[in-house]
Amino acid sequence: AVVHEAIPPEATVADVGSGAGLPGIVVAIVRPDVSMTLVEPLLRRSTFLDEVIGELKLSNVAVVRSRAEDLHGKLEADVVVARAVAPLDRLARWTLPLLRPGGTLVALKGSSAREELTKATDVLRALGASNWKISEYGAGVVDPPTLAAVVEAGESSQSHRRQTRPRRRRR
C-alpha cells in the first residue's frame, strides 16, 4: 500500500498482472478517490479478484481479464502499477502504451530496481518516456522500504503506441 504516495488524487490506475490483487486492491482500499482497474489474464485469478471486490464492497475497482498488450488503444490510465510481472524493458513495452500523455509507470522492483532501470534505458527512450528514476516508498513504515522504477510517459502518447507492436499469437 505504500506506493499510494506515487498516485495523484482522483487518478485512474491500472494494476497490470494483478494476480492476488497486490498492490491494486490494497491501494484501492487506502485510496477510495482512485479508479482502479485490475488487469489479469488468467481466469482463475480474475474470478478470485471479482469475488474479493464483491466481499469488500469496493466500488472503485474493476477487473479486466486480458494481457496488458492486448489493451493498447482500449485502456488509458494516469498511473500503471506492476509488481513481479516482467523485467522492466518488457514491462515498459506492455504498459507505457496504456498511459495517458504524462502518465506514470510505477514498477515495484525491490533490490533489482537500479540494475533493471539501467538495462531498460534504451527501450524507455524508444518508447517515448520522458523521465525515469528510482523512488523509495514506505521508509519508516515497512522494512525494507519498497523500491520502484518510476517512468513518466512522454507528452506524445501516440509516439510510443506506434512503436509498440502487438505480439503475434502462436497457433
PDB file of C-alpha atoms in Angstrom:
ATOM      1  CA  ALA A   1       0.000   0.000   0.000  1.00  0.00           C
ATOM      2  CA  VAL A   2       2.945   2.349   0.454  1.00  0.00           C
ATOM      3  CA  VAL A   3       3.055   3.059  -3.286  1.00  0.00           C
ATOM      4  CA  HIS A   4      -0.189   5.005  -2.941  1.00  0.00           C
ATOM      5  CA  GLU A   5       2.125   8.002  -2.361  1.00  0.00           C
ATOM      6  CA  ALA A   6       3.002   7.880  -6.086  1.00  0.00           C
ATOM      7  CA  ILE A   7      -0.618   8.260  -7.184  1.00  0.00           C
ATOM      8  CA  PRO A   8      -2.138  11.720  -7.626  1.00  0.00           C
ATOM      9  CA  PRO A   9      -5.651  12.489  -6.293  1.00  0.00           C
ATOM     10  CA  GLU A  10      -8.605  11.228  -8.365  1.00  0.00           C
ATOM     11  CA  ALA A  11      -6.283   9.249 -10.687  1.00  0.00           C
ATOM     12  CA  THR A  12      -7.219   6.348 -12.909  1.00  0.00           C
ATOM     13  CA  VAL A  13      -4.897   3.465 -12.087  1.00  0.00           C
ATOM     14  CA  ALA A  14      -4.250   0.102 -13.754  1.00  0.00           C
ATOM     15  CA  ASP A  15      -2.609  -2.710 -11.793  1.00  0.00           C
ATOM     16  CA  VAL A  16      -1.066  -4.866 -14.519  1.00  0.00           C
ATOM     17  CA  GLY A  17      -0.580  -8.533 -13.703  1.00  0.00           C
ATOM     18  CA  SER A  18      -2.690  -8.092 -10.608  1.00  0.00           C
ATOM     19  CA  GLY A  19      -2.556 -11.740  -9.545  1.00  0.00           C
ATOM     20  CA  ALA A  20      -3.897 -11.824  -5.980  1.00  0.00           C
ATOM     21  CA  GLY A  21      -4.630  -8.087  -6.084  1.00  0.00           C
ATOM     22  CA  LEU A  22      -1.349  -6.652  -4.884  1.00  0.00           C
ATOM     23  CA  PRO A  23      -0.882  -3.764  -4.903  1.00  0.00           C
ATOM     24  CA  GLY A  24      -4.149  -2.853  -6.690  1.00  0.00           C
ATOM     25  CA  ILE A  25      -6.776  -3.897  -4.146  1.00  0.00           C
ATOM     26  CA  VAL A  26      -4.797  -2.557  -1.207  1.00  0.00           C
ATOM     27  CA  VAL A  27      -4.264   0.796  -2.947  1.00  0.00           C
ATOM     28  CA  ALA A  28      -7.993   0.939  -3.790  1.00  0.00           C
ATOM     29  CA  ILE A  29      -8.823   0.409  -0.108  1.00  0.00           C
ATOM     30  CA  VAL A  30      -6.498   3.131   1.204  1.00  0.00           C
ATOM     31  CA  ARG A  31      -7.274   5.478  -1.712  1.00  0.00           C
ATOM     32  CA  PRO A  32     -11.028   5.421  -2.378  1.00  0.00           C
ATOM     33  CA  ASP A  33     -10.551   8.518  -4.572  1.00  0.00           C
ATOM     34  CA  VAL A  34      -8.799   6.496  -7.305  1.00  0.00           C
ATOM     35  CA  SER A  35     -10.455   4.435 -10.005  1.00  0.00           C
ATOM     36  CA  MET A  36      -8.587   1.103 -10.095  1.00  0.00           C
ATOM     37  CA  THR A  37      -8.560  -1.416 -12.937  1.00  0.00           C
ATOM     38  CA  LEU A  38      -7.018  -4.793 -12.164  1.00  0.00           C
ATOM     39  CA  VAL A  39      -5.585  -6.318 -15.351  1.00  0.00           C
ATOM     40  CA  GLU A  40      -5.167 -10.073 -15.059  1.00  0.00           C
ATOM     41  CA  PRO A  41      -5.107 -12.586 -17.947  1.00  0.00           C
ATOM     42  CA  LEU A  42      -5.825 -15.778 -16.002  1.00  0.00           C
ATOM     43  CA  LEU A  43      -9.463 -16.780 -15.468  1.00  0.00           C
ATOM     44  CA  ARG A  44      -8.928 -18.311 -12.026  1.00  0.00           C
ATOM     45  CA  ARG A  45      -7.219 -15.172 -10.718  1.00  0.00           C
ATOM     46  CA  SER A  46      -9.747 -12.847 -12.381  1.00  0.00           C
ATOM     47  CA  THR A  47     -12.594 -14.774 -10.764  1.00  0.00           C
ATOM     48  CA  PHE A  48     -10.849 -14.558  -7.383  1.00  0.00           C
ATOM     49  CA  LEU A  49     -10.364 -10.796  -7.797  1.00  0.00           C
ATOM     50  CA  ASP A  50     -14.051 -10.319  -8.659  1.00  0.00           C
ATOM     51  CA  GLU A  51     -15.008 -12.266  -5.520  1.00  0.00           C
ATOM     52  CA  VAL A  52     -12.681 -10.196  -3.311  1.00  0.00           C
ATOM     53  CA  ILE A  53     -14.024  -6.932  -4.736  1.00  0.00           C
ATOM     54  CA  GLY A  54     -17.580  -8.132  -4.029  1.00  0.00           C
ATOM     55  CA  GLU A  55     -16.773  -9.247  -0.492  1.00  0.00           C
ATOM     56  CA  LEU A  56     -15.022  -5.952   0.296  1.00  0.00           C
ATOM     57  CA  LYS A  57     -17.756  -3.935  -1.474  1.00  0.00           C
ATOM     58  CA  LEU A  58     -15.177  -1.906  -3.400  1.00  0.00           C
ATOM     59  CA  SER A  59     -16.978   0.379  -5.832  1.00  0.00           C
ATOM     60  CA  ASN A  60     -13.782   1.940  -7.225  1.00  0.00           C
ATOM     61  CA  VAL A  61     -12.330  -1.299  -8.657  1.00  0.00           C
ATOM     62  CA  ALA A  62     -12.955  -3.265 -11.856  1.00  0.00           C
ATOM     63  CA  VAL A  63     -11.312  -6.409 -13.199  1.00  0.00           C
ATOM     64  CA  VAL A  64     -10.335  -6.758 -16.844  1.00  0.00           C
ATOM     65  CA  ARG A  65      -9.333 -10.248 -17.933  1.00  0.00           C
ATOM     66  CA  SER A  66      -6.674  -9.536 -20.526  1.00  0.00           C
ATOM     67  CA  ARG A  67      -2.992  -9.213 -21.196  1.00  0.00           C
ATOM     68  CA  ALA A  68      -1.745  -5.633 -20.975  1.00  0.00           C
ATOM     69  CA  GLU A  69      -0.501  -5.551 -24.567  1.00  0.00           C
ATOM     70  CA  ASP A  70      -3.978  -6.534 -25.802  1.00  0.00           C
ATOM     71  CA  LEU A  71      -5.405  -3.398 -24.170  1.00  0.00           C
ATOM     72  CA  HIS A  72      -3.290  -0.917 -26.151  1.00  0.00           C
ATOM     73  CA  GLY A  73      -5.711   1.684 -27.501  1.00  0.00           C
ATOM     74  CA  LYS A  74      -8.542   0.335 -25.302  1.00  0.00           C
ATOM     75  CA  LEU A  75      -7.430   1.260 -21.777  1.00  0.00           C
ATOM     76  CA  GLU A  76      -5.863   4.529 -20.677  1.00  0.00           C
ATOM     77  CA  ALA A  77      -4.655   5.325 -17.184  1.00  0.00           C
ATOM     78  CA  ASP A  78      -2.912   8.116 -15.330  1.00  0.00           C
ATOM     79  CA  VAL A  79      -0.807   5.569 -13.439  1.00  0.00           C
ATOM     80  CA  VAL A  80       0.109   1.949 -14.079  1.00  0.00           C
ATOM     81  CA  VAL A  81       1.432  -0.105 -11.174  1.00  0.00           C
ATOM     82  CA  ALA A  82       3.040  -3.516 -11.550  1.00  0.00           C
ATOM     83  CA  ARG A  83       4.657  -5.919  -9.126  1.00  0.00           C
ATOM     84  CA  ALA A  84       6.646  -9.010 -10.096  1.00  0.00           C
ATOM     85  CA  VAL A  85       5.402  -9.084 -13.698  1.00  0.00           C
ATOM     86  CA  ALA A  86       8.435  -8.958 -16.015  1.00  0.00           C
ATOM     87  CA  PRO A  87      11.844  -7.316 -16.470  1.00  0.00           C
ATOM     88  CA  LEU A  88      11.459  -3.542 -16.849  1.00  0.00           C
ATOM     89  CA  ASP A  89      12.286  -3.389 -20.567  1.00  0.00           C
ATOM     90  CA  ARG A  90       9.496  -5.869 -21.395  1.00  0.00           C
ATOM     91  CA  LEU A  91       7.120  -4.381 -18.813  1.00  0.00           C
ATOM     92  CA  ALA A  92       7.590  -0.913 -20.335  1.00  0.00           C
ATOM     93  CA  ARG A  93       6.632  -2.219 -23.793  1.00  0.00           C
ATOM     94  CA  TRP A  94       3.410  -3.609 -22.350  1.00  0.00           C
ATOM     95  CA  THR A  95       2.469  -0.741 -20.042  1.00  0.00           C
ATOM     96  CA  LEU A  96       3.659   2.611 -21.433  1.00  0.00           C
ATOM     97  CA  PRO A  97       1.057   2.458 -24.245  1.00  0.00           C
ATOM     98  CA  LEU A  98      -1.625   2.236 -21.527  1.00  0.00           C
ATOM     99  CA  LEU A  99      -0.609   5.590 -20.035  1.00  0.00           C
ATOM    100  CA  ARG A 100      -2.111   8.941 -20.876  1.00  0.00           C
ATOM    101  CA  PRO A 101       0.458  11.529 -22.021  1.00  0.00           C
ATOM    102  CA  GLY A 102       2.465  12.490 -18.932  1.00  0.00           C
ATOM    103  CA  GLY A 103       1.267   9.384 -17.044  1.00  0.00           C
ATOM    104  CA  THR A 104       3.467   7.314 -14.764  1.00  0.00           C
ATOM    105  CA  LEU A 105       4.521   3.673 -14.566  1.00  0.00           C
ATOM    106  CA  VAL A 106       5.393   2.582 -11.025  1.00  0.00           C
ATOM    107  CA  ALA A 107       7.164  -0.772 -11.284  1.00  0.00           C
ATOM    108  CA  LEU A 108       7.810  -2.313  -7.873  1.00  0.00           C
ATOM    109  CA  LYS A 109      11.201  -3.938  -8.279  1.00  0.00           C
ATOM    110  CA  GLY A 110      12.910  -4.139  -4.907  1.00  0.00           C
ATOM    111  CA  SER A 111      16.656  -4.673  -4.944  1.00  0.00           C
ATOM    112  CA  SER A 112      16.793  -5.185  -8.725  1.00  0.00           C
ATOM    113  CA  ALA A 113      15.329  -1.722  -9.476  1.00  0.00           C
ATOM    114  CA  ARG A 114      18.575   0.112 -10.266  1.00  0.00           C
ATOM    115  CA  GLU A 115      20.004  -2.649 -12.446  1.00  0.00           C
ATOM    116  CA  GLU A 116      16.752  -3.109 -14.384  1.00  0.00           C
ATOM    117  CA  LEU A 117      16.389   0.629 -14.944  1.00  0.00           C
ATOM    118  CA  THR A 118      19.936   0.858 -16.289  1.00  0.00           C
ATOM    119  CA  LYS A 119      19.321  -2.051 -18.690  1.00  0.00           C
ATOM    120  CA  ALA A 120      15.996  -0.591 -19.889  1.00  0.00           C
ATOM    121  CA  THR A 121      17.197   2.944 -20.699  1.00  0.00           C
ATOM    122  CA  ASP A 122      17.369   2.452 -24.489  1.00  0.00           C
ATOM    123  CA  VAL A 123      13.922   0.846 -24.578  1.00  0.00           C
ATOM    124  CA  LEU A 124      12.443   3.649 -22.454  1.00  0.00           C
ATOM    125  CA  ARG A 125      13.845   6.264 -24.842  1.00  0.00           C
ATOM    126  CA  ALA A 126      12.498   4.391 -27.870  1.00  0.00           C
ATOM    127  CA  LEU A 127       9.050   4.188 -26.258  1.00  0.00           C
ATOM    128  CA  GLY A 128       8.934   7.952 -25.721  1.00  0.00           C
ATOM    129  CA  ALA A 129       9.440   8.014 -21.953  1.00  0.00           C
ATOM    130  CA  SER A 130      10.374  11.494 -20.808  1.00  0.00           C
ATOM    131  CA  ASN A 131      11.917  10.732 -17.425  1.00  0.00           C
ATOM    132  CA  TRP A 132      12.797   7.770 -15.231  1.00  0.00           C
ATOM    133  CA  LYS A 133      14.169   7.311 -11.731  1.00  0.00           C
ATOM    134  CA  ILE A 134      14.253   5.052  -8.701  1.00  0.00           C
ATOM    135  CA  SER A 135      11.887   6.005  -5.882  1.00  0.00           C
ATOM    136  CA  GLU A 136      11.630   4.643  -2.373  1.00  0.00           C
ATOM    137  CA  TYR A 137       8.256   4.258  -0.681  1.00  0.00           C
ATOM    138  CA  GLY A 138       7.332   3.442   2.898  1.00  0.00           C
ATOM    139  CA  ALA A 139      10.530   4.460   4.708  1.00  0.00           C
ATOM    140  CA  GLY A 140       9.745   4.164   8.411  1.00  0.00           C
ATOM    141  CA  VAL A 141       6.599   2.163   7.640  1.00  0.00           C
ATOM    142  CA  VAL A 142       7.951  -1.028   6.059  1.00  0.00           C
ATOM    143  CA  ASP A 143      11.387  -2.554   6.386  1.00  0.00           C
ATOM    144  CA  PRO A 144      12.988  -2.542   3.938  1.00  0.00           C
ATOM    145  CA  PRO A 145      11.292   0.329   2.093  1.00  0.00           C
ATOM    146  CA  THR A 146       9.810  -0.513  -1.307  1.00  0.00           C
ATOM    147  CA  LEU A 147      11.995   0.391  -4.287  1.00  0.00           C
ATOM    148  CA  ALA A 148      10.292   1.144  -7.576  1.00  0.00           C
ATOM    149  CA  ALA A 149      11.342   2.180 -11.041  1.00  0.00           C
ATOM    150  CA  VAL A 150       9.194   5.205 -11.868  1.00  0.00           C
ATOM    151  CA  VAL A 151       8.849   6.025 -15.572  1.00  0.00           C
ATOM    152  CA  GLU A 152       6.994   9.028 -16.961  1.00  0.00           C
ATOM    153  CA  ALA A 153       5.368   8.716 -20.374  1.00  0.00           C
ATOM    154  CA  GLY A 154       6.159  11.484 -22.814  1.00  0.00           C
ATOM    155  CA  GLU A 155       3.558  14.090 -23.699  1.00  0.00           C
ATOM    156  CA  SER A 156       3.014  12.455 -27.091  1.00  0.00           C
ATOM    157  CA  SER A 157       1.473   9.123 -26.209  1.00  0.00           C
ATOM    158  CA  GLN A 158       0.960   8.270 -29.882  1.00  0.00           C
ATOM    159  CA  SER A 159       4.718   8.093 -30.465  1.00  0.00           C
ATOM    160  CA  HIS A 160       5.194   5.119 -28.177  1.00  0.00           C
ATOM    161  CA  ARG A 161       1.946   3.479 -29.297  1.00  0.00           C
ATOM    162  CA  ARG A 162       3.130   3.387 -32.899  1.00  0.00           C
ATOM    163  CA  GLN A 163       6.462   1.877 -31.924  1.00  0.00           C
ATOM    164  CA  THR A 164       4.921  -0.922 -29.875  1.00  0.00           C
ATOM    165  CA  ARG A 165       3.625  -3.767 -31.999  1.00  0.00           C
ATOM    166  CA  PRO A 166       1.237  -6.337 -30.559  1.00  0.00           C
ATOM    167  CA  ARG A 167       2.695  -9.808 -30.159  1.00  0.00           C
ATOM    168  CA  ARG A 168       1.549 -12.399 -32.635  1.00  0.00           C
ATOM    169  CA  ARG A 169      -0.118 -15.369 -31.090  1.00  0.00           C
ATOM    170  CA  ARG A 170       1.123 -18.812 -31.983  1.00  0.00           C
ATOM    171  CA  ARG A 171      -1.372 -21.229 -33.392  1.00  0.00           C
TER     172      ARG A 171
END
